[in-house]
PDB file of C-alpha atoms in Angstrom:
ATOM      1  CA  MET L   1      -4.963   6.978 -19.824  1.00 39.00           C
ATOM      2  CA  ALA L   2      -3.892   4.436 -17.967  1.00 38.00           C
ATOM      3  CA  ALA L   3      -4.446   5.865 -14.242  1.00 40.00           C
ATOM      4  CA  ARG L   4      -1.238   5.466 -11.847  1.00 39.00           C
ATOM      5  CA  CYS L   5      -1.481   4.305  -8.470  1.00 40.00           C
ATOM      6  CA  THR L   6       0.025   6.198  -5.783  1.00 38.00           C
ATOM      7  CA  PHE L   7       1.218   3.293  -3.873  1.00 39.00           C
ATOM      8  CA  CYS L   8       4.342   2.432  -6.440  1.00 40.00           C
ATOM      9  CA  PRO L   9       5.458   3.154  -9.385  1.00 34.00           C
ATOM     10  CA  VAL L  10       3.122   1.265 -12.252  1.00 33.00           C
ATOM     11  CA  PRO L  11       0.346   2.679 -14.424  1.00 31.00           C
ATOM     12  CA  LEU L  12      -2.240   1.269 -14.608  1.00 29.00           C
ATOM     13  CA  PRO L  13      -6.309   0.764 -16.577  1.00 30.00           C
ATOM     14  CA  ARG L  14      -9.265   1.433 -14.601  1.00 31.00           C
ATOM     15  CA  LEU L  15     -12.599  -1.177 -14.567  1.00 30.00           C
ATOM     16  CA  PRO L  16     -14.712  -0.174 -17.266  1.00 30.00           C
ATOM     17  CA  CYS L  17     -17.307   2.855 -15.884  1.00 28.00           C
ATOM     18  CA  LYS L  18     -19.698   1.590 -13.907  1.00 31.00           C
ATOM     19  CA  TYR L  19     -23.194   3.267 -15.168  1.00 26.00           C
ATOM     20  CA  ALA L  20     -24.412   0.760 -17.155  1.00 24.00           C
ATOM     21  CA  GLY L  21     -28.190   3.079 -17.438  1.00 25.00           C
ATOM     22  CA  ALA L  22     -29.700   4.083 -13.753  1.00 24.00           C
ATOM     23  CA  ARG L  23     -28.358   1.538 -11.980  1.00 26.00           C
ATOM     24  CA  PRO L  24     -24.429   0.626 -11.817  1.00 28.00           C
ATOM     25  CA  MET L  25     -22.869  -2.613 -13.070  1.00 27.00           C
ATOM     26  CA  LEU L  26     -23.109  -5.115 -10.835  1.00 27.00           C
ATOM     27  CA  SER L  27     -19.495  -6.678 -12.841  1.00 30.00           C
ATOM     28  CA  SER L  28     -18.060  -3.256 -11.493  1.00 39.00           C
ATOM     29  CA  ARG L  29     -18.623  -3.873  -8.279  1.00 41.00           C
ATOM     30  CA  GLN L  30     -14.878  -4.854  -7.417  1.00 46.00           C
ATOM     31  CA  PRO L  31     -12.397  -1.744  -6.262  1.00 46.00           C
ATOM     32  CA  SER L  32     -10.278  -0.843  -9.418  1.00 43.00           C
ATOM     33  CA  PRO L  33      -6.631  -2.723  -9.715  1.00 40.00           C
ATOM     34  CA  VAL L  34      -4.477  -1.335  -7.228  1.00 39.00           C
ATOM     35  CA  CYS L  35      -0.931  -2.581  -7.820  1.00 41.00           C
ATOM     36  CA  ALA L  36      -2.617  -5.637  -8.574  1.00 35.00           C
ATOM     37  CA  SER L  37       0.698  -6.605 -11.539  1.00 34.00           C
ATOM     38  CA  GLN L  38       2.711  -5.953  -7.892  1.00 36.00           C
ATOM     39  CA  THR L  39       1.710  -9.056  -5.871  1.00 36.00           C
ATOM     40  CA  VAL L  40       3.326  -8.742  -2.520  1.00 39.00           C
ATOM     41  CA  ARG L  41       3.714 -12.112  -0.406  1.00 47.00           C
ATOM     42  CA  LEU L  42       1.930 -11.823   2.468  1.00 52.00           C
ATOM     43  CA  CYS L  43       3.734 -12.036   5.612  1.00 50.00           C
ATOM     44  CA  SER L  44       3.892 -15.449   7.408  1.00 55.00           C
ATOM     45  CA  LYS L  45       4.867 -13.629  10.520  1.00 58.00           C
ATOM     46  CA  ALA L  46       1.712 -11.969  11.019  1.00 79.00           C
ATOM     47  CA  VAL L  47       0.880 -11.109  15.338  1.00 83.00           C
ATOM     48  CA  SER L  48      -2.002 -12.971  16.975  1.00 83.00           C
ATOM     49  CA  ALA L  49      -5.504 -10.982  17.550  1.00 81.00           C
ATOM     50  CA  GLU L  50      -5.218 -11.303  21.341  1.00 83.00           C
ATOM     51  CA  TRP L  51      -1.651  -9.746  20.890  1.00 85.00           C
ATOM     52  CA  TYR L  52      -2.454  -6.996  18.912  1.00 85.00           C
ATOM     53  CA  ALA L  53      -5.628  -6.009  20.835  1.00 84.00           C
ATOM     54  CA  SER L  54      -3.904  -5.753  24.118  1.00 85.00           C
ATOM     55  CA  GLN L  55      -0.942  -4.075  22.329  1.00 86.00           C
ATOM     56  CA  LEU L  56      -3.712  -1.487  21.385  1.00 86.00           C
ATOM     57  CA  GLY L  57      -5.487  -1.852  23.881  1.00 84.00           C
ATOM     58  CA  ALA L  58      -1.825   1.017  25.647  1.00 86.00           C
ATOM     59  CA  ILE L  59      -1.425   2.992  23.252  1.00 87.00           C
ATOM     60  CA  ALA L  60      -5.002   3.140  22.923  1.00 84.00           C
ATOM     61  CA  ALA L  61      -4.960   5.227  26.683  1.00 85.00           C
ATOM     62  CA  GLY L  62      -0.995   6.381  25.952  1.00 83.00           C
ATOM     63  CA  GLU L  63      -0.352   9.669  24.436  1.00 85.00           C
ATOM     64  CA  GLN L  64       1.017   9.433  21.587  1.00 86.00           C
ATOM     65  CA  ALA L  65      -3.228   7.367  21.076  1.00 87.00           C
ATOM     66  CA  ARG L  66      -5.295  10.826  19.505  1.00 89.00           C
ATOM     67  CA  ALA L  67      -1.540  10.450  16.589  1.00 91.00           C
ATOM     68  CA  VAL L  68      -1.612   7.557  16.028  1.00 91.00           C
ATOM     69  CA  SER L  69      -5.528   7.816  15.551  1.00 91.00           C
ATOM     70  CA  GLU L  70      -4.748  10.487  12.686  1.00 92.00           C
ATOM     71  CA  ASN L  71      -2.679   8.660  11.185  1.00 92.00           C
ATOM     72  CA  CYS L  72      -4.708   5.437  11.177  1.00 93.00           C
ATOM     73  CA  ALA L  73      -7.271   7.426   9.234  1.00 94.00           C
ATOM     74  CA  ARG L  74      -4.936   8.650   7.087  1.00 94.00           C
ATOM     75  CA  GLY L  75      -4.025   5.496   5.270  1.00 95.00           C
ATOM     76  CA  LEU L  76      -7.869   4.606   5.970  1.00 95.00           C
ATOM     77  CA  GLU L  77      -8.379   7.592   3.681  1.00 93.00           C
ATOM     78  CA  GLU L  78      -5.930   6.330   1.309  1.00 92.00           C
ATOM     79  CA  VAL L  79      -6.600   3.696   0.493  1.00 93.00           C
ATOM     80  CA  ILE L  80     -10.788   4.335  -0.353  1.00 91.00           C
ATOM     81  CA  THR L  81      -9.739   7.025  -2.340  1.00 85.00           C
ATOM     82  CA  GLN L  82      -7.636   4.491  -4.488  1.00 84.00           C
ATOM     83  CA  CYS L  83      -9.258   1.970  -4.237  1.00 86.00           C
ATOM     84  CA  PHE L  84     -12.751   3.895  -5.314  1.00 82.00           C
ATOM     85  CA  PRO L  85     -13.265   6.223  -6.870  1.00 74.00           C
ATOM     86  CA  LEU L  86     -15.131   8.723  -5.043  1.00 66.00           C
ATOM     87  CA  TYR L  87     -17.378  11.398  -5.767  1.00 61.00           C
ATOM     88  CA  ASP L  88     -15.679  14.683  -4.334  1.00 57.00           C
ATOM     89  CA  GLY L  89     -17.595  17.368  -4.168  1.00 56.00           C
ATOM     90  CA  HIS L  90     -14.572  19.803  -4.621  1.00 55.00           C
ATOM     91  CA  ARG L  91     -13.358  18.851  -7.350  1.00 56.00           C
ATOM     92  CA  GLY L  92     -16.660  17.253  -9.020  1.00 54.00           C
ATOM     93  CA  LEU L  93     -16.652  13.749 -10.628  1.00 51.00           C
ATOM     94  CA  VAL L  94     -12.834  12.514  -9.938  1.00 50.00           C
ATOM     95  CA  SER L  95     -13.432  10.170 -12.949  1.00 51.00           C
ATOM     96  CA  SER L  96     -16.548   8.613 -16.059  1.00 48.00           C
ATOM     97  CA  ASN L  97     -17.428   5.771 -13.003  1.00 54.00           C
ATOM     98  CA  ALA L  98     -18.056   7.688  -9.166  1.00 57.00           C
ATOM     99  CA  PHE L  99     -18.874   6.533  -6.797  1.00 62.00           C
ATOM    100  CA  MET L 100     -21.974   7.967  -5.027  1.00 69.00           C
ATOM    101  CA  GLY L 101     -20.352   8.093  -1.629  1.00 83.00           C
ATOM    102  CA  CYS L 102     -19.142   5.329   2.336  1.00 90.00           C
ATOM    103  CA  LEU L 103     -21.138   4.183   5.128  1.00 91.00           C
ATOM    104  CA  PHE L 104     -19.101   3.341   7.831  1.00 93.00           C
ATOM    105  CA  LEU L 105     -20.077   0.828  10.587  1.00 91.00           C
ATOM    106  CA  CYS L 106     -18.253   2.670  13.875  1.00 89.00           C
ATOM    107  CA  GLY L 107     -18.423   0.538  17.581  1.00 85.00           C
ATOM    108  CA  PRO L 108     -16.974   1.968  20.579  1.00 84.00           C
ATOM    109  CA  GLY L 109     -13.975   1.042  20.451  1.00 84.00           C
ATOM    110  CA  TRP L 110     -10.497   1.929  19.152  1.00 88.00           C
ATOM    111  CA  THR L 111     -11.836   0.806  14.695  1.00 89.00           C
ATOM    112  CA  GLY L 112     -14.745   2.650  15.664  1.00 89.00           C
ATOM    113  CA  LYS L 113     -12.571   6.074  16.202  1.00 89.00           C
ATOM    114  CA  VAL L 114     -10.186   5.418  12.973  1.00 93.00           C
ATOM    115  CA  GLY L 115     -13.215   5.097  10.974  1.00 93.00           C
ATOM    116  CA  LEU L 116     -14.870   7.978  12.039  1.00 91.00           C
ATOM    117  CA  ALA L 117     -11.891   9.645  11.750  1.00 92.00           C
ATOM    118  CA  ALA L 118     -11.683   8.666   8.362  1.00 94.00           C
ATOM    119  CA  ALA L 119     -14.790   9.640   7.460  1.00 93.00           C
ATOM    120  CA  ARG L 120     -15.030  13.518   8.808  1.00 92.00           C
ATOM    121  CA  ARG L 121     -11.895  13.368   6.565  1.00 92.00           C
ATOM    122  CA  LEU L 122     -13.757  12.246   3.801  1.00 90.00           C
ATOM    123  CA  ALA L 123     -16.774  14.392   4.291  1.00 89.00           C
ATOM    124  CA  ALA L 124     -13.881  17.117   4.514  1.00 87.00           C
ATOM    125  CA  ARG L 125     -13.567  16.534   0.835  1.00 83.00           C
ATOM    126  CA  GLY L 126     -16.442  16.426  -0.339  1.00 82.00           C
ATOM    127  CA  VAL L 127     -17.396  12.709   0.067  1.00 84.00           C
ATOM    128  CA  ALA L 128     -20.707  11.777   0.265  1.00 85.00           C
ATOM    129  CA  VAL L 129     -20.951   9.876   3.959  1.00 90.00           C
ATOM    130  CA  ALA L 130     -22.502   9.072   7.027  1.00 90.00           C
ATOM    131  CA  VAL L 131     -21.884   6.632   9.966  1.00 91.00           C
ATOM    132  CA  VAL L 132     -23.697   3.966  11.938  1.00 88.00           C
ATOM    133  CA  ALA L 133     -22.750   4.630  14.933  1.00 83.00           C
ATOM    134  CA  MET L 134     -22.844   0.834  16.654  1.00 79.00           C
ATOM    135  CA  GLY L 135     -21.203   2.264  20.540  1.00 70.00           C
ATOM    136  CA  ALA L 136     -19.148   4.689  19.393  1.00 64.00           C
ATOM    137  CA  GLU L 137     -18.872   9.213  21.026  1.00 69.00           C
ATOM    138  CA  THR L 138     -20.083  10.560  18.365  1.00 65.00           C
ATOM    139  CA  SER L 139     -20.972  14.558  18.394  1.00 59.00           C
ATOM    140  CA  GLU L 140     -22.696  17.594  16.452  1.00 58.00           C
ATOM    141  CA  GLU L 141     -20.041  18.648  15.557  1.00 58.00           C
ATOM    142  CA  CYS L 142     -18.535  15.313  13.238  1.00 67.00           C
ATOM    143  CA  GLY L 143     -19.513  16.746  10.453  1.00 74.00           C
ATOM    144  CA  VAL L 144     -21.060  13.773   9.562  1.00 83.00           C
ATOM    145  CA  ASP L 145     -24.603  12.889   9.391  1.00 84.00           C
ATOM    146  CA  VAL L 146     -24.872   9.841  12.182  1.00 84.00           C
ATOM    147  CA  LEU L 147     -27.735   7.756  11.919  1.00 84.00           C
ATOM    148  CA  ASP L 148     -28.424   5.756  15.321  1.00 79.00           C
ATOM    149  CA  PHE L 149     -30.175   2.484  13.261  1.00 80.00           C
ATOM    150  CA  PHE L 150     -28.614   0.382  10.645  1.00 81.00           C
ATOM    151  CA  PRO L 151     -30.074   1.451   6.985  1.00 80.00           C
ATOM    152  CA  ARG L 152     -31.226  -1.263   4.693  1.00 78.00           C
ATOM    153  CA  THR L 153     -31.767   0.234   1.659  1.00 79.00           C
ATOM    154  CA  PHE L 154     -28.279   1.222   2.439  1.00 81.00           C
ATOM    155  CA  ALA L 155     -27.538   0.287  -0.834  1.00 77.00           C
ATOM    156  CA  GLN L 156     -29.400   3.203  -2.351  1.00 80.00           C
ATOM    157  CA  TYR L 157     -26.773   5.166  -1.168  1.00 82.00           C
ATOM    158  CA  TYR L 158     -23.847   4.248  -0.638  1.00 85.00           C
ATOM    159  CA  ASP L 159     -21.669   1.781  -3.270  1.00 85.00           C
ATOM    160  CA  VAL L 160     -19.030   1.521  -0.725  1.00 90.00           C
ATOM    161  CA  VAL L 161     -19.347  -0.666   3.522  1.00 91.00           C
ATOM    162  CA  VAL L 162     -16.666   0.193   5.459  1.00 94.00           C
ATOM    163  CA  ASP L 163     -16.647  -2.190   8.665  1.00 92.00           C
ATOM    164  CA  CYS L 164     -14.787  -0.770  11.529  1.00 90.00           C
ATOM    165  CA  VAL L 165     -17.565  -2.145  14.226  1.00 86.00           C
ATOM    166  CA  LEU L 166     -14.373  -4.051  16.262  1.00 81.00           C
ATOM    167  CA  GLY L 167     -11.032  -4.312  14.070  1.00 80.00           C
ATOM    168  CA  ALA L 168      -8.930  -7.172  16.272  1.00 73.00           C
ATOM    169  CA  GLU L 169     -11.351  -7.237  19.482  1.00 72.00           C
ATOM    170  CA  ALA L 170     -13.511  -9.495  17.779  1.00 64.00           C
ATOM    171  CA  GLY L 171     -10.541 -11.543  16.891  1.00 54.00           C
ATOM    172  CA  CYS L 172      -9.746 -12.742  20.511  1.00 56.00           C
ATOM    173  CA  SER L 173     -13.347 -12.625  21.368  1.00 55.00           C
ATOM    174  CA  SER L 174     -15.652 -16.187  22.637  1.00 47.00           C
ATOM    175  CA  GLN L 175     -18.581 -13.505  22.961  1.00 50.00           C
ATOM    176  CA  ALA L 176     -21.304 -14.234  20.368  1.00 46.00           C
ATOM    177  CA  THR L 177     -22.751 -11.163  18.146  1.00 48.00           C
ATOM    178  CA  SER L 178     -25.040  -9.106  19.330  1.00 61.00           C
ATOM    179  CA  GLY L 179     -28.905  -8.674  18.006  1.00 62.00           C
ATOM    180  CA  VAL L 180     -28.277  -5.363  15.953  1.00 66.00           C
ATOM    181  CA  GLU L 181     -24.930  -7.803  14.460  1.00 72.00           C
ATOM    182  CA  MET L 182     -25.967 -10.331  13.795  1.00 72.00           C
ATOM    183  CA  GLN L 183     -29.158  -8.166  11.860  1.00 72.00           C
ATOM    184  CA  ILE L 184     -26.734  -5.774  10.144  1.00 77.00           C
ATOM    185  CA  GLU L 185     -24.319  -8.971   8.873  1.00 77.00           C
ATOM    186  CA  ARG L 186     -27.775 -10.674   6.934  1.00 77.00           C
ATOM    187  CA  CYS L 187     -28.531  -7.789   5.752  1.00 80.00           C
ATOM    188  CA  LEU L 188     -24.732  -7.200   4.029  1.00 81.00           C
ATOM    189  CA  ALA L 189     -25.660 -10.494   3.377  1.00 78.00           C
ATOM    190  CA  GLU L 190     -28.870 -11.287   1.244  1.00 76.00           C
ATOM    191  CA  THR L 191     -27.173  -7.765  -0.727  1.00 74.00           C
ATOM    192  CA  ARG L 192     -23.646  -8.882  -1.221  1.00 67.00           C
ATOM    193  CA  ARG L 193     -23.511  -7.614  -4.884  1.00 67.00           C
ATOM    194  CA  SER L 194     -24.873  -4.612  -4.918  1.00 74.00           C
ATOM    195  CA  PHE L 195     -21.671  -2.834  -3.232  1.00 84.00           C
ATOM    196  CA  SER L 196     -17.432  -3.007  -2.031  1.00 87.00           C
ATOM    197  CA  LEU L 197     -16.718  -3.963   1.172  1.00 90.00           C
ATOM    198  CA  VAL L 198     -14.396  -2.852   2.789  1.00 94.00           C
ATOM    199  CA  THR L 199     -13.534  -4.559   6.139  1.00 93.00           C
ATOM    200  CA  VAL L 200     -10.776  -2.994   9.340  1.00 94.00           C
ATOM    201  CA  ASP L 201      -8.442  -4.821  11.053  1.00 91.00           C
ATOM    202  CA  TYR L 202     -11.012  -8.326  11.560  1.00 89.00           C
ATOM    203  CA  ALA L 203     -14.633  -8.728  10.304  1.00 86.00           C
ATOM    204  CA  HIS L 204     -16.739  -8.492  12.926  1.00 77.00           C
ATOM    205  CA  TRP L 205     -19.047 -11.630  12.338  1.00 80.00           C
ATOM    206  CA  TRP L 206     -16.242 -13.745  11.014  1.00 79.00           C
ATOM    207  CA  GLN L 207     -15.190 -15.143  15.217  1.00 66.00           C
ATOM    208  CA  SER L 208     -19.863 -15.835  15.808  1.00 57.00           C
ATOM    209  CA  ASN L 209     -19.578 -17.845  12.645  1.00 54.00           C
ATOM    210  CA  GLN L 210     -17.323 -20.852  13.967  1.00 50.00           C
ATOM    211  CA  GLY L 211     -20.509 -21.673  16.601  1.00 42.00           C
ATOM    212  CA  ARG L 212     -23.629 -21.071  14.815  1.00 43.00           C
ATOM    213  CA  GLU L 213     -25.062 -22.275  11.901  1.00 41.00           C
ATOM    214  CA  ARG L 214     -26.133 -19.307   9.437  1.00 43.00           C
ATOM    215  CA  GLN L 215     -29.140 -19.052   7.772  1.00 39.00           C
ATOM    216  CA  GLY L 216     -31.158 -17.117   5.155  1.00 37.00           C
ATOM    217  CA  THR L 217     -27.597 -15.483   4.112  1.00 39.00           C
ATOM    218  CA  VAL L 218     -26.431 -15.473   0.803  1.00 37.00           C
ATOM    219  CA  GLU L 219     -22.739 -17.220   1.782  1.00 46.00           C
ATOM    220  CA  ASP L 220     -19.218 -17.519   0.181  1.00 43.00           C
ATOM    221  CA  GLU L 221     -17.685 -20.569  -1.072  1.00 40.00           C
ATOM    222  CA  GLN L 222     -15.957 -20.151   2.188  1.00 45.00           C
ATOM    223  CA  GLY L 223     -19.141 -20.163   4.705  1.00 51.00           C
ATOM    224  CA  SER L 224     -18.641 -16.177   5.980  1.00 62.00           C
ATOM    225  CA  LEU L 225     -19.554 -12.881   3.496  1.00 78.00           C
ATOM    226  CA  GLN L 226     -15.712 -11.543   2.804  1.00 85.00           C
ATOM    227  CA  PRO L 227     -14.974  -8.114   2.087  1.00 90.00           C
ATOM    228  CA  ASP L 228     -13.267  -6.812  -1.332  1.00 91.00           C
ATOM    229  CA  VAL L 229     -11.103  -5.125   1.550  1.00 93.00           C
ATOM    230  CA  LEU L 230      -8.953  -6.056   4.159  1.00 94.00           C
ATOM    231  CA  ILE L 231      -7.365  -3.450   5.943  1.00 95.00           C
ATOM    232  CA  SER L 232      -5.029  -3.751   8.802  1.00 92.00           C
ATOM    233  CA  GLN L 233      -3.759  -1.273  11.175  1.00 92.00           C
ATOM    234  CA  GLY L 234       0.719  -1.294  11.637  1.00 88.00           C
ATOM    235  CA  LEU L 235       0.348  -5.373  10.783  1.00 88.00           C
ATOM    236  CA  PRO L 236      -1.984  -8.243   9.426  1.00 89.00           C
ATOM    237  CA  VAL L 237      -4.103 -10.114  12.135  1.00 87.00           C
ATOM    238  CA  ARG L 238      -3.110 -13.960  11.207  1.00 85.00           C
ATOM    239  CA  GLU L 239      -6.612 -15.005  12.245  1.00 84.00           C
ATOM    240  CA  ALA L 240      -8.432 -12.170   9.497  1.00 87.00           C
ATOM    241  CA  SER L 241      -4.799 -13.767   7.158  1.00 86.00           C
ATOM    242  CA  GLU L 242      -6.077 -17.132   7.148  1.00 85.00           C
ATOM    243  CA  LYS L 243      -9.664 -16.131   6.693  1.00 86.00           C
ATOM    244  CA  PHE L 244      -9.297 -13.606   4.017  1.00 88.00           C
ATOM    245  CA  ARG L 245      -9.924 -14.633   0.408  1.00 86.00           C
ATOM    246  CA  GLY L 246     -11.437 -10.532  -1.349  1.00 87.00           C
ATOM    247  CA  SER L 247      -9.022  -8.966  -4.020  1.00 87.00           C
ATOM    248  CA  PHE L 248      -7.105  -6.511  -1.690  1.00 91.00           C
ATOM    249  CA  HIS L 249      -4.723  -6.532   1.432  1.00 92.00           C
ATOM    250  CA  PHE L 250      -3.235  -3.469   2.556  1.00 93.00           C
ATOM    251  CA  ILE L 251      -1.817  -2.212   5.211  1.00 91.00           C
ATOM    252  CA  THR L 252      -2.089   1.024   7.090  1.00 93.00           C
ATOM    253  CA  ALA L 253      -0.670   3.762   9.796  1.00 89.00           C
ATOM    254  CA  PRO L 254       3.378   3.281   9.473  1.00 89.00           C
ATOM    255  CA  HIS L 255       3.347   5.478  13.044  1.00 88.00           C
ATOM    256  CA  LEU L 256       1.327   2.362  14.528  1.00 88.00           C
ATOM    257  CA  GLN L 257       3.450  -0.635  13.179  1.00 86.00           C
ATOM    258  CA  GLU L 258       6.516   0.857  14.752  1.00 84.00           C
ATOM    259  CA  LEU L 259       5.174   1.469  17.974  1.00 86.00           C
ATOM    260  CA  LEU L 260       3.995  -1.892  17.764  1.00 84.00           C
ATOM    261  CA  ARG L 261       7.456  -3.608  16.833  1.00 80.00           C
ATOM    262  CA  LYS L 262       8.705  -1.509  19.889  1.00 79.00           C
ATOM    263  CA  SER L 263       6.458  -3.275  22.104  1.00 76.00           C
ATOM    264  CA  GLY L 264       8.230  -6.671  20.980  1.00 69.00           C
ATOM    265  CA  ALA L 265       5.782  -7.960  17.496  1.00 59.00           C
ATOM    266  CA  GLY L 266       8.706 -10.453  16.459  1.00 61.00           C
ATOM    267  CA  ILE L 267       8.262  -9.068  13.413  1.00 61.00           C
ATOM    268  CA  ASP L 268      11.150  -8.462  10.403  1.00 59.00           C
ATOM    269  CA  HIS L 269      11.693  -5.530   8.509  1.00 56.00           C
ATOM    270  CA  THR L 270      12.370  -7.403   4.922  1.00 54.00           C
ATOM    271  CA  GLU L 271       8.692  -9.255   5.573  1.00 67.00           C
ATOM    272  CA  LEU L 272       6.834  -6.632   5.295  1.00 74.00           C
ATOM    273  CA  PRO L 273       6.401  -3.299   2.091  1.00 78.00           C
ATOM    274  CA  SER L 274       7.945  -0.259   2.802  1.00 81.00           C
ATOM    275  CA  PHE L 275       6.005   2.315   3.444  1.00 87.00           C
ATOM    276  CA  PRO L 276       6.557   5.999   0.565  1.00 85.00           C
ATOM    277  CA  ARG L 277       7.437   8.657   1.653  1.00 83.00           C
ATOM    278  CA  ASP L 278       4.665  10.438   3.213  1.00 85.00           C
ATOM    279  CA  GLN L 279       2.422   7.214   2.511  1.00 89.00           C
ATOM    280  CA  ASN L 280       0.440   5.982   5.503  1.00 91.00           C
ATOM    281  CA  ALA L 281      -0.387   2.919   3.361  1.00 92.00           C
ATOM    282  CA  VAL L 282       0.550  -0.203   1.061  1.00 91.00           C
ATOM    283  CA  VAL L 283       0.309  -3.183  -0.736  1.00 90.00           C
ATOM    284  CA  LEU L 284       0.199  -6.287   1.062  1.00 86.00           C
ATOM    285  CA  SER L 285      -1.071  -8.504  -1.184  1.00 84.00           C
ATOM    286  CA  SER L 286      -3.529  -9.244  -4.161  1.00 81.00           C
ATOM    287  CA  ARG L 287      -5.824 -11.621  -5.387  1.00 73.00           C
ATOM    288  CA  LEU L 288      -6.995 -10.029  -8.530  1.00 60.00           C
ATOM    289  CA  ALA L 289      -5.548 -11.349 -12.121  1.00 48.00           C
ATOM    290  CA  LEU L 290      -5.817  -9.215 -14.814  1.00 42.00           C
TER     291      LEU L 290
END
């Protein structure tokens, strides 16, 4: 029986079982076709990365920071669990082609905190989760395996990598990518066909790639390492929307979206899909044809 996506009422088929032996099939390392039959036109008035980052900074310093970050984390959790059939320790295998787990790359800013919160939520459900803390503040009680280094053999243990390094802050910064970030980018590119990649707001390597020549990495036809899924928190970022060539673009966090609109975003309600009741994520656009 076809799966039914929580983001829309259309029954959707799952991709073929990814296990054909000890190792997954490369062709199936793609997100399940969530809402692909109801592609939504991308908003033409996406906000700039500079404006978006400044607003997030103000919200992070405000009284509603905790509530908003949890709203964003719930949205990130919803997208990951809908796109990828992860192993759930409480219910066992959610499907015959369950993924092994998630590796979160969490930076020091707002996006890193959201990623860490989402990792905790997934770990509480029994999903295999690990966090690479790239400046993110963590504690021993966070309930997630925290690494202070990037494991080059990550593809042997994790099927999904979630980029929460810089988010929109990378889209409005001209500073060079650090050595650690460059090493991670190169490692991701070299093993690109072995995992699925999710980016929150803005891939941390997109900005740095504009001004430097990349050597020794595997690039797509657009000249950049491309995520399979892009998640925009609250509102889409123009710079990310223009660069993204992956399968699904989601928008999450209705609470954050409302705060950004009150701040003068200038986005018409009719240009964005509405959030279903009790949902924190909705498809903004899809490039995957069934």
